[in-house]
Amino acid sequence: MMGSVGGAISRPSKPLKFLEDMTYEEVTKELKFSSGLVNLGNTCYMSSTIQCLYSIKELMNSLNENQIDSNNSIDSKLTSSLRDLFNILNKKSGSVTPTAFLKNLRLSNSMYNEIDRESGVHKQQDAEECWNDILSFINKGLKDPKLPKNFVDSYLEGEFITTYQCDENPEEPPTHVVEKFRKLDCRIDKSVNYLQQGLTLSLVQKINKNSPSLNREAVYTATSRLTRLPKYLTINFLRFFWKAKENIDAKIVKKVKFPFELDVTEFTSPELASKLKPARDYLNKRKDFLESNNKRLKMAKIAENDAMAGAATKPKPSEEASSSGSNSKMAVDPPVSNSSSNIFNRVPIIEKPVLDSSLTADIGCNPSGVYDLIAVLTHTGRNSSSGHYIAWVKKESEESFESFETLEGGISSSFNLKNINDDTKLWYKFDDDKVSIVDESEIVKLEGGGDWHTAYITLYRAKNFD
């Protein structure tokens, strides 16, 4: 109470600490940012790949819970060093130097050990090739007895069936080939403005091959349909093409929009689409409810604020009594019927779907066909063997930063975490060892169209039912 006697104001136990007076390392440690990886000489292709793969929590769990082959092969060495690197990153104790992992990566393939003659340092490499190599080594080096297949095969590998129909002889019976994939390609030409269009170009193509009915080479339509969806779906934007005259791969910088939520049901076989329908319908119903409920909450909050503002402008009871007589009764505000505190009385019951038995038995699959974007690997520059790679990884909703109150001086007005709220979707930007926080609007800018960071690989995770 104002004017009452209180205790003496004590001196802070430690000096006041302002963010603007702290070094980068001090800020990241105080706020418990995820750790960056030190660039050891054109190793951004590797660092960005690792940061994206680190977002696959099941991978880290499997690395720690299962025995890695101790046969001294390069597969087991690289897998062990990845496990150790993930565990160091998990401590969130500042920048990490990935010396051991880089050593094993260079031993695994001489390509990563190439030296540029002019600069005398290791050459920049293609992040997509590094991504593929790391997954291949993990798949050989990591054995999980709980899985009927290896980890990568279970969680990151899908399957599609391709039908080949001869355009020049419709009477020729079509042929079917079943293939596995660890990434889908987004082809880019003048007609492609959206990721889904690029996927369609990749899954439906015209090819030339020998026709047994015509006894010559003929044009075929190759149509691929997905028959198994992995929990983690990797998409590679085919932005690089080979220029023979310059003897270099050039880059397509065209803008291609990619969604934060991706539904790939249109690319699946009819049989799989039917199995995915219950889970997909459930997610759509839940999404519609949450969107409408958020609107009701906002409207209720506005009405509640308006009612409080109206009550504040009403004359006080004593003023009403003096103006209307001593026997006048005090007015009472009616309750606000649409208050946000009552809004959840109208929550419907949405029953969780009954999944097809083949999907429940398939560990590591996506039973709905709907994905959330969780990581983007970008490139700046004009070809894959130069420029710079960066990883952008979505911050998990349950992941919280160290309490801002520990920074006794408060938050600098220029610091971008100051104005975050419950609706803000945050992402980590991993620029080698420099880690920063951005909101979702920065991810939209990665669509391409110029010399800014451009999406090269996107990683999607099956949408959660909870």
GROMACS .gro file of C-alpha atoms in nm:
model
  466
    1MET     CA    1   0.000   0.000   0.000
    2MET     CA    2   0.126   0.347  -0.086
    3GLY     CA    3   0.262   0.525   0.217
    4SER     CA    4   0.313   0.208   0.420
    5VAL     CA    5   0.645   0.118   0.571
    6GLY     CA    6   0.831  -0.146   0.372
    7GLY     CA    7   1.164  -0.322   0.396
    8ALA     CA    8   1.481  -0.163   0.275
    9ILE     CA    9   1.554  -0.202  -0.095
   10SER     CA   10   1.831  -0.456  -0.127
   11ARG     CA   11   2.118  -0.436  -0.374
   12PRO     CA   12   2.099  -0.693  -0.659
   13SER     CA   13   2.299  -1.009  -0.587
   14LYS     CA   14   2.485  -0.964  -0.916
   15PRO     CA   15   2.550  -0.668  -1.144
   16LEU     CA   16   2.274  -0.560  -1.382
   17LYS     CA   17   2.318  -0.716  -1.725
   18PHE     CA   18   2.178  -0.559  -2.042
   19LEU     CA   19   2.156  -0.749  -2.370
   20GLU     CA   20   2.306  -0.459  -2.562
   21ASP     CA   21   2.617  -0.484  -2.343
   22MET     CA   22   2.658  -0.859  -2.391
   23THR     CA   23   2.862  -1.045  -2.650
   24TYR     CA   24   2.692  -1.275  -2.900
   25GLU     CA   25   2.808  -1.584  -2.710
   26GLU     CA   26   2.674  -1.443  -2.380
   27VAL     CA   27   2.332  -1.372  -2.533
   28THR     CA   28   2.295  -1.721  -2.683
   29LYS     CA   29   2.400  -1.886  -2.356
   30GLU     CA   30   2.168  -1.671  -2.143
   31LEU     CA   31   1.867  -1.739  -2.367
   32LYS     CA   32   1.960  -2.105  -2.424
   33PHE     CA   33   1.961  -2.075  -2.803
   34SER     CA   34   2.036  -2.387  -3.004
   35SER     CA   35   2.407  -2.411  -3.079
   36GLY     CA   36   2.568  -2.315  -3.408
   37LEU     CA   37   2.851  -2.497  -3.586
   38VAL     CA   38   3.186  -2.332  -3.652
   39ASN     CA   39   3.282  -2.312  -4.020
   40LEU     CA   40   3.605  -2.508  -4.067
   41GLY     CA   41   3.672  -2.388  -4.420
   42ASN     CA   42   3.382  -2.394  -4.667
   43THR     CA   43   3.187  -2.638  -4.449
   44CYS     CA   44   2.855  -2.452  -4.447
   45TYR     CA   45   2.710  -2.723  -4.675
   46MET     CA   46   2.775  -2.976  -4.396
   47SER     CA   47   2.669  -2.753  -4.105
   48SER     CA   48   2.335  -2.661  -4.262
   49THR     CA   49   2.263  -3.027  -4.337
   50ILE     CA   50   2.341  -3.132  -3.979
   51GLN     CA   51   2.118  -2.860  -3.831
   52CYS     CA   52   1.825  -2.976  -4.046
   53LEU     CA   53   1.876  -3.343  -3.958
   54TYR     CA   54   1.911  -3.250  -3.590
   55SER     CA   55   1.545  -3.140  -3.602
   56ILE     CA   56   1.450  -3.509  -3.643
   57LYS     CA   57   1.418  -3.596  -3.274
   58GLU     CA   58   1.357  -3.966  -3.341
   59LEU     CA   59   1.698  -3.981  -3.507
   60MET     CA   60   1.876  -3.848  -3.199
   61ASN     CA   61   1.682  -4.088  -2.976
   62SER     CA   62   1.768  -4.383  -3.198
   63LEU     CA   63   2.137  -4.287  -3.208
   64ASN     CA   64   2.150  -4.281  -2.828
   65GLU     CA   65   1.933  -4.583  -2.755
   66ASN     CA   66   2.084  -4.832  -2.998
   67GLN     CA   67   2.419  -4.997  -3.049
   68ILE     CA   68   2.621  -4.863  -3.338
   69ASP     CA   69   2.826  -5.124  -3.522
   70SER     CA   70   3.177  -5.141  -3.377
   71ASN     CA   71   3.335  -5.288  -3.690
   72ASN     CA   72   3.550  -4.979  -3.743
   73SER     CA   73   3.388  -4.914  -4.082
   74ILE     CA   74   3.347  -4.560  -4.206
   75ASP     CA   75   2.969  -4.604  -4.175
   76SER     CA   76   2.991  -4.674  -3.802
   77LYS     CA   77   3.256  -4.406  -3.746
   78LEU     CA   78   3.050  -4.137  -3.913
   79THR     CA   79   2.732  -4.250  -3.736
   80SER     CA   80   2.907  -4.247  -3.396
   81SER     CA   81   3.052  -3.901  -3.457
   82LEU     CA   82   2.706  -3.774  -3.558
   83ARG     CA   83   2.561  -3.911  -3.233
   84ASP     CA   84   2.834  -3.737  -3.033
   85LEU     CA   85   2.781  -3.412  -3.224
   86PHE     CA   86   2.404  -3.423  -3.166
   87ASN     CA   87   2.460  -3.472  -2.792
   88ILE     CA   88   2.690  -3.170  -2.778
   89LEU     CA   89   2.436  -2.960  -2.969
   90ASN     CA   90   2.168  -3.072  -2.725
   91LYS     CA   91   2.352  -2.905  -2.437
   92LYS     CA   92   2.294  -2.561  -2.595
   93SER     CA   93   2.618  -2.432  -2.448
   94GLY     CA   94   2.737  -2.211  -2.733
   95SER     CA   95   2.908  -2.270  -3.065
   96VAL     CA   96   3.035  -2.620  -3.146
   97THR     CA   97   3.338  -2.715  -3.356
   98PRO     CA   98   3.249  -3.033  -3.554
   99THR     CA   99   3.608  -3.152  -3.604
  100ALA     CA  100   3.550  -3.526  -3.552
  101PHE     CA  101   3.246  -3.544  -3.777
  102LEU     CA  102   3.416  -3.347  -4.054
  103LYS     CA  103   3.719  -3.576  -4.036
  104ASN     CA  104   3.502  -3.884  -4.085
  105LEU     CA  105   3.299  -3.718  -4.361
  106ARG     CA  106   3.619  -3.646  -4.554
  107LEU     CA  107   3.734  -4.004  -4.502
  108SER     CA  108   3.402  -4.132  -4.635
  109ASN     CA  109   3.434  -3.962  -4.974
  110SER     CA  110   3.739  -3.801  -5.132
  111MET     CA  111   3.511  -3.535  -5.281
  112TYR     CA  112   3.485  -3.367  -4.940
  113ASN     CA  113   3.864  -3.351  -4.919
  114GLU     CA  114   3.922  -3.163  -5.245
  115ILE     CA  115   4.143  -2.853  -5.220
  116ASP     CA  116   4.093  -2.544  -5.433
  117ARG     CA  117   4.421  -2.473  -5.613
  118GLU     CA  118   4.380  -2.096  -5.609
  119SER     CA  119   4.276  -2.043  -5.247
  120GLY     CA  120   4.446  -2.347  -5.093
  121VAL     CA  121   4.136  -2.428  -4.882
  122HIS     CA  122   3.883  -2.707  -4.910
  123LYS     CA  123   3.628  -2.665  -5.186
  124GLN     CA  124   3.265  -2.583  -5.125
  125GLN     CA  125   3.041  -2.886  -5.185
  126ASP     CA  126   2.678  -2.947  -5.274
  127ALA     CA  127   2.460  -2.966  -4.961
  128GLU     CA  128   2.213  -3.199  -5.133
  129GLU     CA  129   2.490  -3.452  -5.202
  130CYS     CA  130   2.608  -3.421  -4.843
  131TRP     CA  131   2.250  -3.477  -4.720
  132ASN     CA  132   2.219  -3.796  -4.928
  133ASP     CA  133   2.559  -3.928  -4.818
  134ILE     CA  134   2.495  -3.875  -4.447
  135LEU     CA  135   2.160  -4.056  -4.465
  136SER     CA  136   2.323  -4.346  -4.651
  137PHE     CA  137   2.596  -4.382  -4.388
  138ILE     CA  138   2.343  -4.363  -4.103
  139ASN     CA  139   2.127  -4.626  -4.265
  140LYS     CA  140   2.421  -4.866  -4.274
  141GLY     CA  141   2.574  -4.778  -3.938
  142LEU     CA  142   2.262  -4.754  -3.719
  143LYS     CA  143   2.068  -5.070  -3.635
  144ASP     CA  144   1.746  -5.033  -3.435
  145PRO     CA  145   1.602  -5.371  -3.324
  146LYS     CA  146   1.266  -5.207  -3.253
  147LEU     CA  147   1.224  -5.131  -3.624
  148PRO     CA  148   1.152  -5.391  -3.894
  149LYS     CA  149   1.370  -5.180  -4.124
  150ASN     CA  150   1.665  -4.950  -4.065
  151PHE     CA  151   1.593  -4.604  -3.923
  152VAL     CA  152   1.628  -4.408  -4.247
  153ASP     CA  153   1.422  -4.666  -4.436
  154SER     CA  154   1.147  -4.634  -4.174
  155TYR     CA  155   1.129  -4.259  -4.113
  156LEU     CA  156   1.271  -4.092  -4.426
  157GLU     CA  157   1.207  -4.331  -4.713
  158GLY     CA  158   0.888  -4.354  -4.915
  159GLU     CA  159   0.773  -4.563  -5.207
  160PHE     CA  160   0.601  -4.497  -5.536
  161ILE     CA  161   0.478  -4.698  -5.832
  162THR     CA  162   0.548  -4.569  -6.182
  163THR     CA  163   0.323  -4.662  -6.473
  164TYR     CA  164   0.471  -4.643  -6.824
  165GLN     CA  165   0.213  -4.597  -7.100
  166CYS     CA  166   0.320  -4.585  -7.465
  167ASP     CA  167   0.189  -4.265  -7.627
  168GLU     CA  168   0.249  -4.394  -7.980
  169ASN     CA  169   0.065  -4.722  -7.929
  170PRO     CA  170  -0.223  -4.705  -7.677
  171GLU     CA  171  -0.288  -5.076  -7.738
  172GLU     CA  172   0.041  -5.167  -7.572
  173PRO     CA  173  -0.020  -5.286  -7.213
  174PRO     CA  174   0.127  -5.048  -6.952
  175THR     CA  175   0.416  -5.158  -6.736
  176HIS     CA  176   0.454  -5.086  -6.364
  177VAL     CA  177   0.772  -5.040  -6.161
  178VAL     CA  178   0.789  -4.998  -5.782
  179GLU     CA  179   1.068  -4.772  -5.656
  180LYS     CA  180   1.181  -4.624  -5.324
  181PHE     CA  181   1.274  -4.260  -5.261
  182ARG     CA  182   1.437  -4.052  -4.986
  183LYS     CA  183   1.345  -3.722  -5.145
  184LEU     CA  184   1.098  -3.587  -5.396
  185ASP     CA  185   1.216  -3.349  -5.665
  186CYS     CA  186   1.054  -3.015  -5.736
  187ARG     CA  187   1.130  -2.946  -6.100
  188ILE     CA  188   1.135  -2.580  -6.201
  189ASP     CA  189   1.042  -2.431  -6.538
  190LYS     CA  190   0.854  -2.121  -6.655
  191SER     CA  191   0.518  -2.272  -6.558
  192VAL     CA  192   0.612  -2.352  -6.197
  193ASN     CA  193   0.516  -2.096  -5.932
  194TYR     CA  194   0.427  -2.335  -5.649
  195LEU     CA  195   0.592  -2.641  -5.498
  196GLN     CA  196   0.296  -2.861  -5.585
  197GLN     CA  197   0.335  -2.772  -5.954
  198GLY     CA  198   0.701  -2.869  -5.942
  199LEU     CA  199   0.614  -3.202  -5.781
  200THR     CA  200   0.360  -3.270  -6.057
  201LEU     CA  201   0.627  -3.206  -6.321
  202SER     CA  202   0.854  -3.452  -6.145
  203LEU     CA  203   0.593  -3.725  -6.101
  204VAL     CA  204   0.445  -3.707  -6.452
  205GLN     CA  205   0.706  -3.700  -6.730
  206LYS     CA  206   0.752  -3.777  -7.097
  207ILE     CA  207   1.039  -4.017  -7.166
  208ASN     CA  208   1.182  -4.212  -7.457
  209LYS     CA  209   1.234  -4.585  -7.424
  210ASN     CA  210   1.221  -4.899  -7.632
  211SER     CA  211   0.873  -5.020  -7.721
  212PRO     CA  212   0.833  -5.399  -7.747
  213SER     CA  213   0.519  -5.359  -7.959
  214LEU     CA  214   0.675  -5.115  -8.207
  215ASN     CA  215   1.026  -5.263  -8.197
  216ARG     CA  216   1.177  -4.917  -8.173
  217GLU     CA  217   1.223  -4.627  -7.937
  218ALA     CA  218   0.897  -4.448  -7.859
  219VAL     CA  219   0.753  -4.175  -7.638
  220TYR     CA  220   0.602  -4.287  -7.308
  221THR     CA  221   0.418  -4.109  -7.029
  222ALA     CA  222   0.569  -4.206  -6.694
  223THR     CA  223   0.321  -4.142  -6.412
  224SER     CA  224   0.437  -4.198  -6.055
  225ARG     CA  225   0.201  -4.232  -5.758
  226LEU     CA  226   0.314  -4.245  -5.396
  227THR     CA  227   0.232  -4.572  -5.220
  228ARG     CA  228   0.413  -4.508  -4.891
  229LEU     CA  229   0.470  -4.176  -4.715
  230PRO     CA  230   0.754  -4.138  -4.463
  231LYS     CA  231   0.705  -3.940  -4.144
  232TYR     CA  232   0.978  -3.702  -4.263
  233LEU     CA  233   0.950  -3.591  -4.624
  234THR     CA  234   1.249  -3.430  -4.795
  235ILE     CA  235   1.194  -3.217  -5.105
  236ASN     CA  236   1.480  -3.102  -5.327
  237PHE     CA  237   1.428  -2.793  -5.543
  238LEU     CA  238   1.610  -2.866  -5.870
  239ARG     CA  239   1.764  -2.521  -5.900
  240PHE     CA  240   2.094  -2.620  -6.062
  241PHE     CA  241   2.156  -2.727  -6.421
  242TRP     CA  242   2.474  -2.794  -6.614
  243LYS     CA  243   2.612  -2.536  -6.857
  244ALA     CA  244   2.843  -2.727  -7.090
  245LYS     CA  245   3.017  -2.420  -7.235
  246GLU     CA  246   3.112  -2.279  -6.895
  247ASN     CA  247   3.160  -2.629  -6.749
  248ILE     CA  248   2.962  -2.529  -6.440
  249ASP     CA  249   2.619  -2.581  -6.287
  250ALA     CA  250   2.409  -2.265  -6.310
  251LYS     CA  251   2.128  -2.170  -6.076
  252ILE     CA  252   1.758  -2.111  -6.140
  253VAL     CA  253   1.657  -1.825  -5.909
  254LYS     CA  254   1.286  -1.825  -6.003
  255LYS     CA  255   1.046  -1.775  -5.713
  256VAL     CA  256   0.869  -2.097  -5.611
  257LYS     CA  257   0.626  -2.070  -5.320
  258PHE     CA  258   0.625  -2.355  -5.069
  259PRO     CA  259   0.356  -2.408  -4.802
  260PHE     CA  260   0.399  -2.434  -4.426
  261GLU     CA  261   0.139  -2.712  -4.440
  262LEU     CA  262   0.167  -2.958  -4.728
  263ASP     CA  263  -0.101  -3.211  -4.827
  264VAL     CA  264   0.041  -3.466  -5.072
  265THR     CA  265  -0.274  -3.678  -5.104
  266GLU     CA  266  -0.319  -3.569  -5.466
  267PHE     CA  267   0.009  -3.744  -5.550
  268THR     CA  268  -0.077  -4.078  -5.386
  269SER     CA  269  -0.222  -4.393  -5.537
  270PRO     CA  270  -0.601  -4.440  -5.501
  271GLU     CA  271  -0.542  -4.726  -5.257
  272LEU     CA  272  -0.321  -4.517  -5.028
  273ALA     CA  273  -0.549  -4.211  -5.056
  274SER     CA  274  -0.838  -4.423  -4.928
  275LYS     CA  275  -0.633  -4.537  -4.628
  276LEU     CA  276  -0.524  -4.180  -4.550
  277LYS     CA  277  -0.877  -4.036  -4.561
  278PRO     CA  278  -0.985  -4.093  -4.195
  279ALA     CA  279  -0.679  -3.921  -4.049
  280ARG     CA  280  -0.686  -3.647  -4.312
  281ASP     CA  281  -1.056  -3.574  -4.246
  282TYR     CA  282  -0.988  -3.558  -3.872
  283LEU     CA  283  -0.706  -3.307  -3.919
  284ASN     CA  284  -0.920  -3.091  -4.148
  285LYS     CA  285  -1.207  -3.088  -3.896
  286ARG     CA  286  -0.968  -2.997  -3.616
  287LYS     CA  287  -0.813  -2.723  -3.826
  288ASP     CA  288  -1.154  -2.574  -3.912
  289PHE     CA  289  -1.259  -2.578  -3.548
  290LEU     CA  290  -0.938  -2.417  -3.424
  291GLU     CA  291  -0.961  -2.142  -3.685
  292SER     CA  292  -1.326  -2.064  -3.605
  293ASN     CA  293  -1.261  -2.085  -3.232
  294ASN     CA  294  -0.972  -1.840  -3.258
  295LYS     CA  295  -1.203  -1.597  -3.437
  296ARG     CA  296  -1.466  -1.636  -3.162
  297LEU     CA  297  -1.201  -1.581  -2.895
  298LYS     CA  298  -1.083  -1.261  -3.061
  299MET     CA  299  -1.440  -1.134  -3.100
  300ALA     CA  300  -1.518  -1.221  -2.738
  301LYS     CA  301  -1.205  -1.042  -2.621
  302ILE     CA  302  -1.300  -0.731  -2.818
  303ALA     CA  303  -1.651  -0.738  -2.670
  304GLU     CA  304  -1.506  -0.787  -2.322
  305ASN     CA  305  -1.271  -0.491  -2.366
  306ASP     CA  306  -1.554  -0.276  -2.502
  307ALA     CA  307  -1.772  -0.364  -2.201
  308MET     CA  308  -1.491  -0.276  -1.960
  309ALA     CA  309  -1.429   0.052  -2.141
  310GLY     CA  310  -1.800   0.134  -2.126
  311ALA     CA  311  -1.813   0.058  -1.754
  312ALA     CA  312  -1.516   0.287  -1.694
  313THR     CA  313  -1.694   0.584  -1.856
  314LYS     CA  314  -2.016   0.545  -1.653
  315PRO     CA  315  -2.072   0.795  -1.366
  316LYS     CA  316  -1.989   0.672  -1.018
  317PRO     CA  317  -2.282   0.565  -0.791
  318SER     CA  318  -2.233   0.871  -0.568
  319GLU     CA  319  -2.261   1.099  -0.872
  320GLU     CA  320  -2.577   0.919  -0.989
  321ALA     CA  321  -2.729   0.952  -0.641
  322SER     CA  322  -2.661   1.325  -0.619
  323SER     CA  323  -2.810   1.388  -0.961
  324SER     CA  324  -3.119   1.163  -0.939
  325GLY     CA  325  -3.202   1.167  -0.570
  326SER     CA  326  -3.087   0.987  -0.255
  327ASN     CA  327  -3.327   0.694  -0.308
  328SER     CA  328  -3.186   0.607  -0.651
  329LYS     CA  329  -3.056   0.252  -0.686
  330MET     CA  330  -2.707   0.179  -0.818
  331ALA     CA  331  -2.701   0.046  -1.175
  332VAL     CA  332  -2.552  -0.298  -1.227
  333ASP     CA  333  -2.382  -0.399  -1.556
  334PRO     CA  334  -2.527  -0.713  -1.714
  335PRO     CA  335  -2.283  -1.003  -1.751
  336VAL     CA  336  -2.099  -1.033  -2.081
  337SER     CA  337  -2.247  -1.348  -2.232
  338ASN     CA  338  -1.978  -1.392  -2.495
  339SER     CA  339  -1.687  -1.354  -2.257
  340SER     CA  340  -1.369  -1.536  -2.355
  341SER     CA  341  -1.390  -1.725  -2.026
  342ASN     CA  342  -1.709  -1.896  -2.151
  343ILE     CA  343  -1.600  -1.952  -2.507
  344PHE     CA  344  -1.491  -2.314  -2.460
  345ASN     CA  345  -1.841  -2.417  -2.347
  346ARG     CA  346  -1.910  -2.469  -2.718
  347VAL     CA  347  -1.613  -2.697  -2.790
  348PRO     CA  348  -1.732  -2.994  -3.001
  349ILE     CA  349  -1.605  -3.344  -2.951
  350ILE     CA  350  -1.391  -3.453  -3.246
  351GLU     CA  351  -1.322  -3.822  -3.223
  352LYS     CA  352  -0.979  -3.938  -3.329
  353PRO     CA  353  -0.980  -4.152  -3.642
  354VAL     CA  354  -0.951  -4.528  -3.663
  355LEU     CA  355  -0.649  -4.587  -3.883
  356ASP     CA  356  -0.603  -4.864  -4.134
  357SER     CA  357  -0.418  -5.156  -3.976
  358SER     CA  358  -0.145  -5.144  -4.240
  359LEU     CA  359  -0.067  -4.784  -4.139
  360THR     CA  360  -0.061  -4.851  -3.766
  361ALA     CA  361   0.179  -5.140  -3.826
  362ASP     CA  362   0.408  -4.928  -4.044
  363ILE     CA  363   0.642  -4.755  -3.796
  364GLY     CA  364   0.772  -4.425  -3.929
  365CYS     CA  365   0.501  -4.363  -4.188
  366ASN     CA  366   0.264  -4.069  -4.229
  367PRO     CA  367  -0.097  -4.192  -4.185
  368SER     CA  368  -0.266  -3.869  -4.299
  369GLY     CA  369  -0.072  -3.735  -4.599
  370VAL     CA  370  -0.049  -3.394  -4.430
  371TYR     CA  371   0.286  -3.243  -4.334
  372ASP     CA  372   0.422  -2.942  -4.143
  373LEU     CA  373   0.735  -2.761  -4.259
  374ILE     CA  374   1.009  -2.790  -3.994
  375ALA     CA  375   1.335  -2.702  -4.174
  376VAL     CA  376   1.462  -2.523  -4.483
  377LEU     CA  377   1.815  -2.542  -4.623
  378THR     CA  378   1.892  -2.237  -4.838
  379HIS     CA  379   2.163  -2.131  -5.079
  380THR     CA  380   2.295  -1.794  -5.192
  381GLY     CA  381   2.522  -1.772  -5.493
  382ARG     CA  382   2.515  -1.872  -5.858
  383ASN     CA  383   2.612  -2.242  -5.844
  384SER     CA  384   2.604  -2.529  -5.596
  385SER     CA  385   2.982  -2.546  -5.551
  386SER     CA  386   3.012  -2.184  -5.442
  387GLY     CA  387   2.806  -1.936  -5.244
  388HIS     CA  388   2.678  -2.004  -4.895
  389TYR     CA  389   2.437  -2.247  -4.727
  390ILE     CA  390   2.220  -2.169  -4.423
  391ALA     CA  391   1.970  -2.378  -4.222
  392TRP     CA  392   1.638  -2.245  -4.093
  393VAL     CA  393   1.474  -2.471  -3.834
  394LYS     CA  394   1.134  -2.427  -3.672
  395LYS     CA  395   1.140  -2.374  -3.297
  396GLU     CA  396   0.933  -2.638  -3.120
  397SER     CA  397   0.628  -2.497  -2.940
  398GLU     CA  398   0.720  -2.664  -2.611
  399GLU     CA  399   1.076  -2.532  -2.630
  400SER     CA  400   1.116  -2.220  -2.416
  401PHE     CA  401   1.400  -1.977  -2.387
  402GLU     CA  402   1.574  -1.912  -2.059
  403SER     CA  403   1.361  -1.670  -1.855
  404PHE     CA  404   1.417  -1.312  -1.958
  405GLU     CA  405   1.406  -1.218  -1.589
  406THR     CA  406   1.754  -1.368  -1.552
  407LEU     CA  407   1.874  -1.074  -1.758
  408GLU     CA  408   1.818  -0.826  -1.480
  409GLY     CA  409   1.848  -0.521  -1.701
  410GLY     CA  410   1.568  -0.637  -1.927
  411ILE     CA  411   1.553  -0.666  -2.304
  412SER     CA  412   1.707  -0.419  -2.544
  413SER     CA  413   1.443  -0.238  -2.752
  414SER     CA  414   1.624  -0.351  -3.067
  415PHE     CA  415   1.619  -0.721  -2.974
  416ASN     CA  416   1.375  -0.918  -3.188
  417LEU     CA  417   1.244  -1.145  -2.908
  418LYS     CA  418   1.094  -0.854  -2.720
  419ASN     CA  419   0.754  -0.853  -2.886
  420ILE     CA  420   0.687  -1.226  -2.919
  421ASN     CA  421   0.348  -1.359  -2.810
  422ASP     CA  422   0.157  -1.688  -2.811
  423ASP     CA  423   0.070  -1.652  -3.181
  424THR     CA  424   0.425  -1.585  -3.295
  425LYS     CA  425   0.583  -1.874  -3.484
  426LEU     CA  426   0.959  -1.862  -3.435
  427TRP     CA  427   1.243  -2.016  -3.632
  428TYR     CA  428   1.616  -2.056  -3.572
  429LYS     CA  429   1.847  -1.920  -3.839
  430PHE     CA  430   2.174  -2.118  -3.838
  431ASP     CA  431   2.439  -1.923  -4.026
  432ASP     CA  432   2.733  -2.147  -3.930
  433ASP     CA  433   2.809  -2.057  -3.565
  434LYS     CA  434   2.584  -1.748  -3.569
  435VAL     CA  435   2.236  -1.836  -3.444
  436SER     CA  436   1.947  -1.591  -3.443
  437ILE     CA  437   1.570  -1.599  -3.404
  438VAL     CA  438   1.333  -1.497  -3.683
  439ASP     CA  439   0.957  -1.515  -3.722
  440GLU     CA  440   0.766  -1.698  -3.992
  441SER     CA  441   0.759  -1.399  -4.226
  442GLU     CA  442   1.133  -1.444  -4.284
  443ILE     CA  443   1.076  -1.802  -4.403
  444VAL     CA  444   0.834  -1.679  -4.669
  445LYS     CA  445   1.117  -1.471  -4.816
  446LEU     CA  446   1.313  -1.790  -4.896
  447GLU     CA  447   1.097  -1.864  -5.200
  448GLY     CA  448   1.356  -1.728  -5.443
  449GLY     CA  449   1.337  -1.466  -5.714
  450GLY     CA  450   1.671  -1.294  -5.652
  451ASP     CA  451   2.006  -1.315  -5.482
  452TRP     CA  452   1.861  -1.362  -5.131
  453HIS     CA  453   1.872  -1.698  -4.950
  454THR     CA  454   1.673  -1.941  -5.166
  455ALA     CA  455   1.515  -2.270  -5.059
  456TYR     CA  456   1.714  -2.566  -5.190
  457ILE     CA  457   1.589  -2.842  -4.958
  458THR     CA  458   1.275  -2.843  -4.743
  459LEU     CA  459   1.205  -3.094  -4.466
  460TYR     CA  460   0.845  -3.171  -4.373
  461ARG     CA  461   0.717  -3.373  -4.075
  462ALA     CA  462   0.388  -3.562  -4.056
  463LYS     CA  463   0.129  -3.347  -3.881
  464ASN     CA  464   0.076  -3.442  -3.518
  465PHE     CA  465  -0.264  -3.568  -3.403
  466ASP     CA  466  -0.227  -3.429  -3.050
   0.00000   0.00000   0.00000
